[in-house]
Short mmCIF file of C-alpha atoms in Angstrom, two decimals:
data_model
loop_
_atom_site.label_atom_id
_atom_site.label_comp_id
_atom_site.label_asym_id
_atom_site.label_seq_id
_atom_site.Cartn_x
_atom_site.Cartn_y
_atom_site.Cartn_z
CA MET A 201 -10.92 11.82 -17.61
CA SER A 202 -10.73 9.29 -14.23
CA VAL A 203 -8.96 10.31 -11.66
CA LEU A 204 -6.71 7.72 -11.76
CA LYS A 205 -5.45 8.97 -15.51
CA GLU A 206 -5.63 13.00 -14.13
CA ILE A 207 -3.17 11.28 -11.21
CA ILE A 208 -0.86 9.20 -13.17
CA ALA A 209 -0.07 12.31 -15.22
CA GLY A 210 1.18 14.54 -12.93
CA VAL A 211 2.85 12.27 -11.98
CA ARG A 212 4.52 11.31 -15.33
CA ILE A 213 5.91 14.94 -14.86
CA ASP A 214 7.15 14.73 -11.77
CA LEU A 215 9.72 11.66 -12.27
CA ASP A 216 10.43 13.67 -15.25
CA ALA A 217 11.59 16.06 -13.36
CA ARG A 218 13.68 13.50 -10.59
CA ARG A 219 15.28 11.74 -13.58
CA SER A 220 16.89 14.90 -14.58
CA ILE A 221 17.92 15.31 -12.11
CA ARG A 222 19.39 11.73 -11.40
CA ASN A 223 19.09 9.41 -14.13
CA HIS A 224 17.87 5.73 -14.44
CA ALA A 225 21.73 4.12 -13.77
CA GLN A 226 22.54 7.12 -10.74
CA ILE A 227 19.38 5.20 -9.16
CA GLU A 228 19.86 2.00 -10.58
CA LEU A 229 23.31 2.37 -8.37
CA ASP A 230 21.65 4.29 -5.52
CA ALA A 231 19.41 0.99 -4.85
CA ALA A 232 22.11 -1.44 -5.15
CA GLN A 233 24.38 -0.10 -1.74
CA ALA A 234 21.39 0.25 -0.06
CA ALA A 235 20.57 -1.18 3.47
CA PRO A 236 18.87 -4.27 2.12
CA ALA A 237 15.22 -4.86 2.67
CA LEU A 238 13.22 -5.89 5.76
CA ASP A 239 10.27 -8.93 4.57
CA ALA A 240 6.74 -6.74 4.81
CA PHE A 241 5.12 -10.09 3.47
CA ALA A 242 6.29 -11.90 6.73
CA ALA A 243 5.48 -8.99 8.55
CA LEU A 244 1.78 -9.00 7.19
CA GLY A 245 2.03 -13.17 8.68
CA GLY A 246 2.57 -14.69 5.79
CA GLY A 247 3.68 -17.70 5.04
CA GLU A 248 2.29 -21.59 4.80
CA PRO A 249 -1.18 -20.99 5.29
CA GLY A 250 -1.34 -24.14 8.11
CA ALA A 251 1.57 -22.78 10.48
CA ARG A 252 -0.27 -18.54 9.57
CA ASP A 253 -1.26 -17.02 13.16
CA HIS A 254 -4.84 -14.89 12.97
CA VAL A 255 -3.38 -11.88 14.42
CA MET A 256 -5.22 -8.70 12.24
CA ARG A 257 -1.72 -6.90 10.89
CA VAL A 258 -2.73 -2.42 10.55
CA ILE A 259 -0.74 -0.46 7.68
CA SER A 260 -0.93 2.71 9.39
CA GLU A 261 -0.31 5.32 6.80
CA VAL A 262 1.44 8.90 6.97
CA LYS A 263 -1.20 11.16 4.50
CA ARG A 264 -1.82 15.05 4.80
CA LYS A 265 -4.28 14.86 2.33
CA SER A 266 -6.55 12.98 -0.54
CA PRO A 267 -8.23 13.75 -3.51
CA SER A 268 -11.23 13.16 -2.15
CA LYS A 269 -11.28 14.49 1.86
CA GLY A 270 -8.99 17.50 0.83
CA VAL A 271 -6.73 17.82 3.74
CA LEU A 272 -6.62 15.29 6.27
CA ALA A 273 -3.55 16.80 9.09
CA GLN A 274 -1.42 18.78 9.50
CA ILE A 275 1.66 16.62 10.04
CA GLY A 276 4.46 19.06 11.11
CA GLU A 277 6.57 15.59 11.92
CA PRO A 278 5.93 13.00 10.27
CA ALA A 279 8.72 10.92 11.88
CA GLU A 280 6.78 10.97 15.21
CA LEU A 281 3.24 10.25 13.51
CA ALA A 282 5.65 7.16 12.78
CA LYS A 283 6.55 6.84 15.98
CA ALA A 284 3.58 6.63 17.34
CA TYR A 285 3.01 4.15 14.47
CA ALA A 286 5.41 1.58 15.43
CA VAL A 287 4.44 1.80 19.46
CA GLY A 288 1.50 1.40 18.86
CA GLY A 289 1.72 -2.21 16.93
CA ALA A 290 1.76 -1.01 13.09
CA ALA A 291 3.46 -4.25 11.08
CA VAL A 292 4.31 -2.07 7.97
CA ILE A 293 4.67 2.03 7.85
CA SER A 294 2.68 3.69 4.20
CA VAL A 295 4.11 6.94 3.33
CA LEU A 296 2.21 8.72 0.23
CA THR A 297 5.49 10.16 -2.03
CA GLU A 298 3.04 11.37 -4.08
CA GLU A 299 2.32 15.41 -4.32
CA ARG A 300 -0.25 16.65 -6.06
CA ARG A 301 -2.94 14.93 -4.98
CA PHE A 302 -1.57 13.45 -1.59
CA GLY A 303 0.92 16.11 -0.67
CA GLY A 304 3.38 13.59 0.09
CA SER A 305 7.04 13.99 -0.97
CA LEU A 306 10.25 11.59 -0.53
CA ALA A 307 11.34 13.34 2.58
CA ASP A 308 8.20 11.94 3.76
CA PHE A 309 9.76 9.19 3.17
CA ASP A 310 13.08 9.77 4.29
CA ALA A 311 12.27 11.19 7.90
CA VAL A 312 9.62 8.46 8.41
CA ARG A 313 12.79 5.49 7.58
CA ALA A 314 14.90 7.33 9.57
CA ALA A 315 12.55 6.75 12.36
CA VAL A 316 11.43 3.67 12.94
CA GLY A 317 12.73 -0.09 12.30
CA VAL A 318 9.81 -1.72 10.88
CA PRO A 319 8.73 -3.17 6.86
CA LEU A 320 7.73 0.76 5.18
CA LEU A 321 5.18 0.78 2.21
CA ARG A 322 6.33 3.49 -0.71
CA LYS A 323 2.93 4.48 -1.14
CA ASP A 324 2.46 5.81 -5.60
CA PHE A 325 1.48 4.66 -8.42
CA THR A 326 3.87 2.95 -9.91
CA ILE A 327 4.01 3.62 -13.44
CA ASP A 328 7.47 2.72 -14.46
CA ALA A 329 10.15 0.73 -13.70
CA TYR A 330 12.64 4.12 -12.66
CA GLN A 331 10.27 4.40 -8.96
CA ILE A 332 10.75 0.78 -8.37
CA HIS A 333 15.19 1.49 -7.55
CA GLU A 334 14.07 5.28 -6.68
CA ALA A 335 11.94 2.95 -3.60
CA ARG A 336 14.88 0.09 -2.91
CA ALA A 337 17.24 3.70 -3.08
CA HIS A 338 15.26 5.28 -0.18
CA GLY A 339 14.49 2.24 2.12
CA ALA A 340 11.44 1.58 0.64
CA ASP A 341 10.79 -2.60 1.68
CA LEU A 342 7.06 -2.90 -0.30
CA VAL A 343 5.92 -0.42 -2.88
CA LEU A 344 2.57 0.02 -4.59
CA LEU A 345 1.34 -1.41 -7.87
CA ILE A 346 -2.19 -0.52 -9.12
CA VAL A 347 -3.22 -3.29 -11.08
CA ALA A 348 -6.15 -0.85 -13.24
CA ALA A 349 -2.69 1.40 -14.13
CA LEU A 350 -0.72 -1.50 -15.29
CA ASP A 351 -1.29 -3.55 -17.97
CA ASP A 352 -0.27 -7.74 -17.41
CA GLU A 353 2.86 -7.60 -19.20
CA GLN A 354 3.90 -4.63 -17.14
CA LEU A 355 2.48 -5.48 -13.35
CA ARG A 356 4.71 -9.16 -14.30
CA GLU A 357 7.79 -6.83 -14.77
CA PHE A 358 7.29 -4.89 -12.11
CA LEU A 359 6.78 -8.02 -10.15
CA ASP A 360 9.83 -9.41 -11.25
CA LEU A 361 11.88 -6.12 -10.64
CA THR A 362 10.02 -5.76 -7.32
CA HIS A 363 10.84 -8.91 -5.78
CA ALA A 364 15.04 -8.77 -7.71
CA LEU A 365 14.98 -5.78 -5.83
CA GLY A 366 14.67 -7.83 -2.32
CA MET A 367 11.68 -5.95 -1.83
CA ASN A 368 7.57 -6.60 -1.87
CA ALA A 369 4.41 -5.76 -3.76
CA LEU A 370 1.48 -4.79 -3.14
CA VAL A 371 -1.00 -5.38 -5.81
CA GLU A 372 -4.05 -3.44 -5.15
CA THR A 373 -6.91 -4.12 -7.05
CA HIS A 374 -10.49 -2.85 -7.49
CA THR A 375 -12.79 -5.51 -9.60
CA ASP A 376 -12.84 -9.34 -10.16
CA GLU A 377 -10.87 -9.52 -13.29
CA GLU A 378 -8.14 -6.88 -11.81
CA VAL A 379 -8.18 -9.29 -8.56
CA ALA A 380 -7.28 -12.31 -11.42
CA ARG A 381 -4.85 -10.43 -12.93
CA ALA A 382 -3.14 -10.50 -9.32
CA VAL A 383 -3.15 -13.75 -8.52
CA ALA A 384 -2.53 -15.07 -12.46
CA LEU A 385 0.63 -13.45 -12.27
CA GLY A 386 1.82 -14.94 -8.58
CA SER A 387 1.07 -12.14 -6.79
CA ARG A 388 2.09 -13.01 -2.70
CA ILE A 389 0.09 -9.12 -1.24
CA ILE A 390 -3.38 -8.42 -2.33
CA GLY A 391 -4.90 -5.50 -1.87
CA VAL A 392 -8.77 -4.80 -1.98
CA ASN A 393 -9.43 -1.65 -2.65
CA VAL A 394 -12.61 -0.82 -2.20
CA ARG A 395 -13.42 2.97 -3.30
CA ASN A 396 -13.78 3.04 -6.91
CA LEU A 397 -12.31 4.56 -9.00
CA LYS A 398 -14.28 7.10 -11.37
CA THR A 399 -16.34 8.68 -8.82
CA LEU A 400 -14.00 7.84 -5.71
CA GLU A 401 -16.80 6.53 -4.07
CA VAL A 402 -16.68 3.18 -1.32
CA ASP A 403 -18.90 1.16 -1.41
CA ARG A 404 -17.03 -1.30 1.13
CA GLY A 405 -19.47 -4.94 1.08
CA ASN A 406 -17.05 -5.29 -2.35
CA PHE A 407 -14.39 -6.93 -0.39
CA ALA A 408 -16.08 -9.73 0.91
CA ARG A 409 -16.84 -10.82 -3.05
CA LEU A 410 -13.72 -10.27 -3.77
CA ALA A 411 -11.81 -11.34 -1.43
CA THR A 412 -13.76 -15.34 -1.54
CA ALA A 413 -11.19 -15.60 -5.11
CA ILE A 414 -7.90 -14.95 -2.98
CA PRO A 415 -6.31 -17.94 -2.15
CA SER A 416 -4.68 -19.01 1.10
CA ASP A 417 -1.76 -18.23 1.37
CA VAL A 418 -1.41 -15.23 0.36
CA VAL A 419 -1.80 -11.85 2.26
CA VAL A 420 -4.89 -9.80 1.86
CA VAL A 421 -5.07 -6.31 2.54
CA ALA A 422 -8.40 -4.55 3.22
CA GLU A 423 -7.44 -0.81 1.73
CA SER A 424 -10.05 2.25 2.25
CA GLY A 425 -13.25 2.80 4.68
CA VAL A 426 -11.93 1.98 7.52
CA ARG A 427 -13.32 4.31 10.49
CA ASP A 428 -13.22 1.92 13.31
CA VAL A 429 -13.52 -0.70 15.23
CA THR A 430 -16.33 -1.95 13.01
CA ASP A 431 -15.14 -1.05 9.67
CA VAL A 432 -11.67 -3.26 10.78
CA GLU A 433 -14.07 -6.20 12.44
CA HIS A 434 -16.41 -6.04 8.88
CA TYR A 435 -13.20 -6.60 6.94
CA ALA A 436 -11.07 -8.92 9.22
CA ALA A 437 -15.03 -11.42 9.35
CA HIS A 438 -14.40 -12.00 5.56
CA GLY A 439 -10.88 -12.72 5.09
CA ALA A 440 -8.80 -10.32 5.64
CA ASP A 441 -5.27 -10.52 7.51
CA ALA A 442 -4.72 -6.53 7.75
CA VAL A 443 -5.92 -3.25 6.76
CA LEU A 444 -4.38 -0.23 5.69
CA VAL A 445 -5.08 2.86 7.00
CA GLY A 446 -4.56 6.69 6.31
CA GLU A 447 -7.59 9.48 7.45
CA ALA A 448 -9.01 7.25 10.21
CA LEU A 449 -5.37 7.32 12.83
CA VAL A 450 -4.32 10.97 11.32
CA LYS A 451 -7.34 12.93 12.71
CA ASP A 452 -7.12 9.87 15.97
CA ASN A 453 -5.34 11.72 18.82
CA ASP A 454 -4.68 9.07 20.03
CA PRO A 455 -2.73 6.76 16.74
CA ARG A 456 -1.08 4.53 18.87
CA ALA A 457 -4.47 3.67 20.91
CA ALA A 458 -6.23 3.39 17.26
CA ILE A 459 -3.93 1.43 16.13
CA GLU A 460 -3.79 -0.78 18.99
CA ALA A 461 -7.44 -1.67 19.65
CA PHE A 462 -7.85 -1.79 15.75
CA ILE A 463 -5.21 -4.56 16.14
CA GLN A 464 -8.15 -6.17 19.24
CA ALA A 465 -10.73 -5.86 17.08
CA GLY A 466 -10.04 -7.71 13.64
CA THR A 467 -8.09 -10.53 15.64
CA ALA A 468 -11.01 -11.24 17.47
CA ALA A 469 -13.09 -10.70 14.66
CA LYS A 470 -11.20 -13.48 12.04
CA PRO A 471 -12.12 -17.28 11.24
CA VAL A 472 -10.11 -19.74 10.25
CA ARG A 473 -9.77 -18.92 6.48
CA THR A 474 -11.73 -20.67 4.07
CA ARG A 475 -10.55 -20.10 1.34
CA GLN A 476 -9.66 -22.06 -1.10
CA THR A 477 -6.16 -22.33 -3.95
CA PRO A 478 -7.33 -22.35 -7.52
#
């Protein structure tokens, strides 16, 4: 069994437990009563290609641990970390809510939502429409949809639901075939994750190859492998509009300054966009 399948098996168990406490109809009502979602697409620089700037955006992640590295940081107050991210200029803040492998929770998400006014990404393994309503109910503006975990019918359904609720989706890809699927379904924000889902190894070189197939009106997010400004510069030079950074920030004693440096370095390295719209 792949790491992804193992994680999803645990996600299903935890999801069933939450659904037994608050059923689908109740979570739909909660979502409908939540304050309107913030525009994460615009926050990440989305818009008409000719009118877009060349500023690098940073999605800063509240991340306690990972399957590949174990415990990354003891985050006593996720809200305080998120505040530092926001002051540093994070365009979006991502909060892990998967519990078994990442040590996250919806409690972490709620704490961050109460503390900052920037768009929030609910980072989890979305396998059921319940989770999308649940994300909106907790104030999420953006959800993660992993192409490798969904067939085309599910991906289309979840994209449509996300947009119907006023949110955006970060559609995560790892291969040429997954990029093609994401593009064909009209994804507005596509993440290229350079971590192999089977081995958990990182190959930063994959980003440049995969990003070239993404249309110029799509926001492209580089995921995984950001250690320092050199990596941000690399991703920026090869077409990234934003980088998603977790480990490097939660381990940094001054995440605010680190984000500022990432934005500055990435912006300086970004070329004029040359990707072709099919």
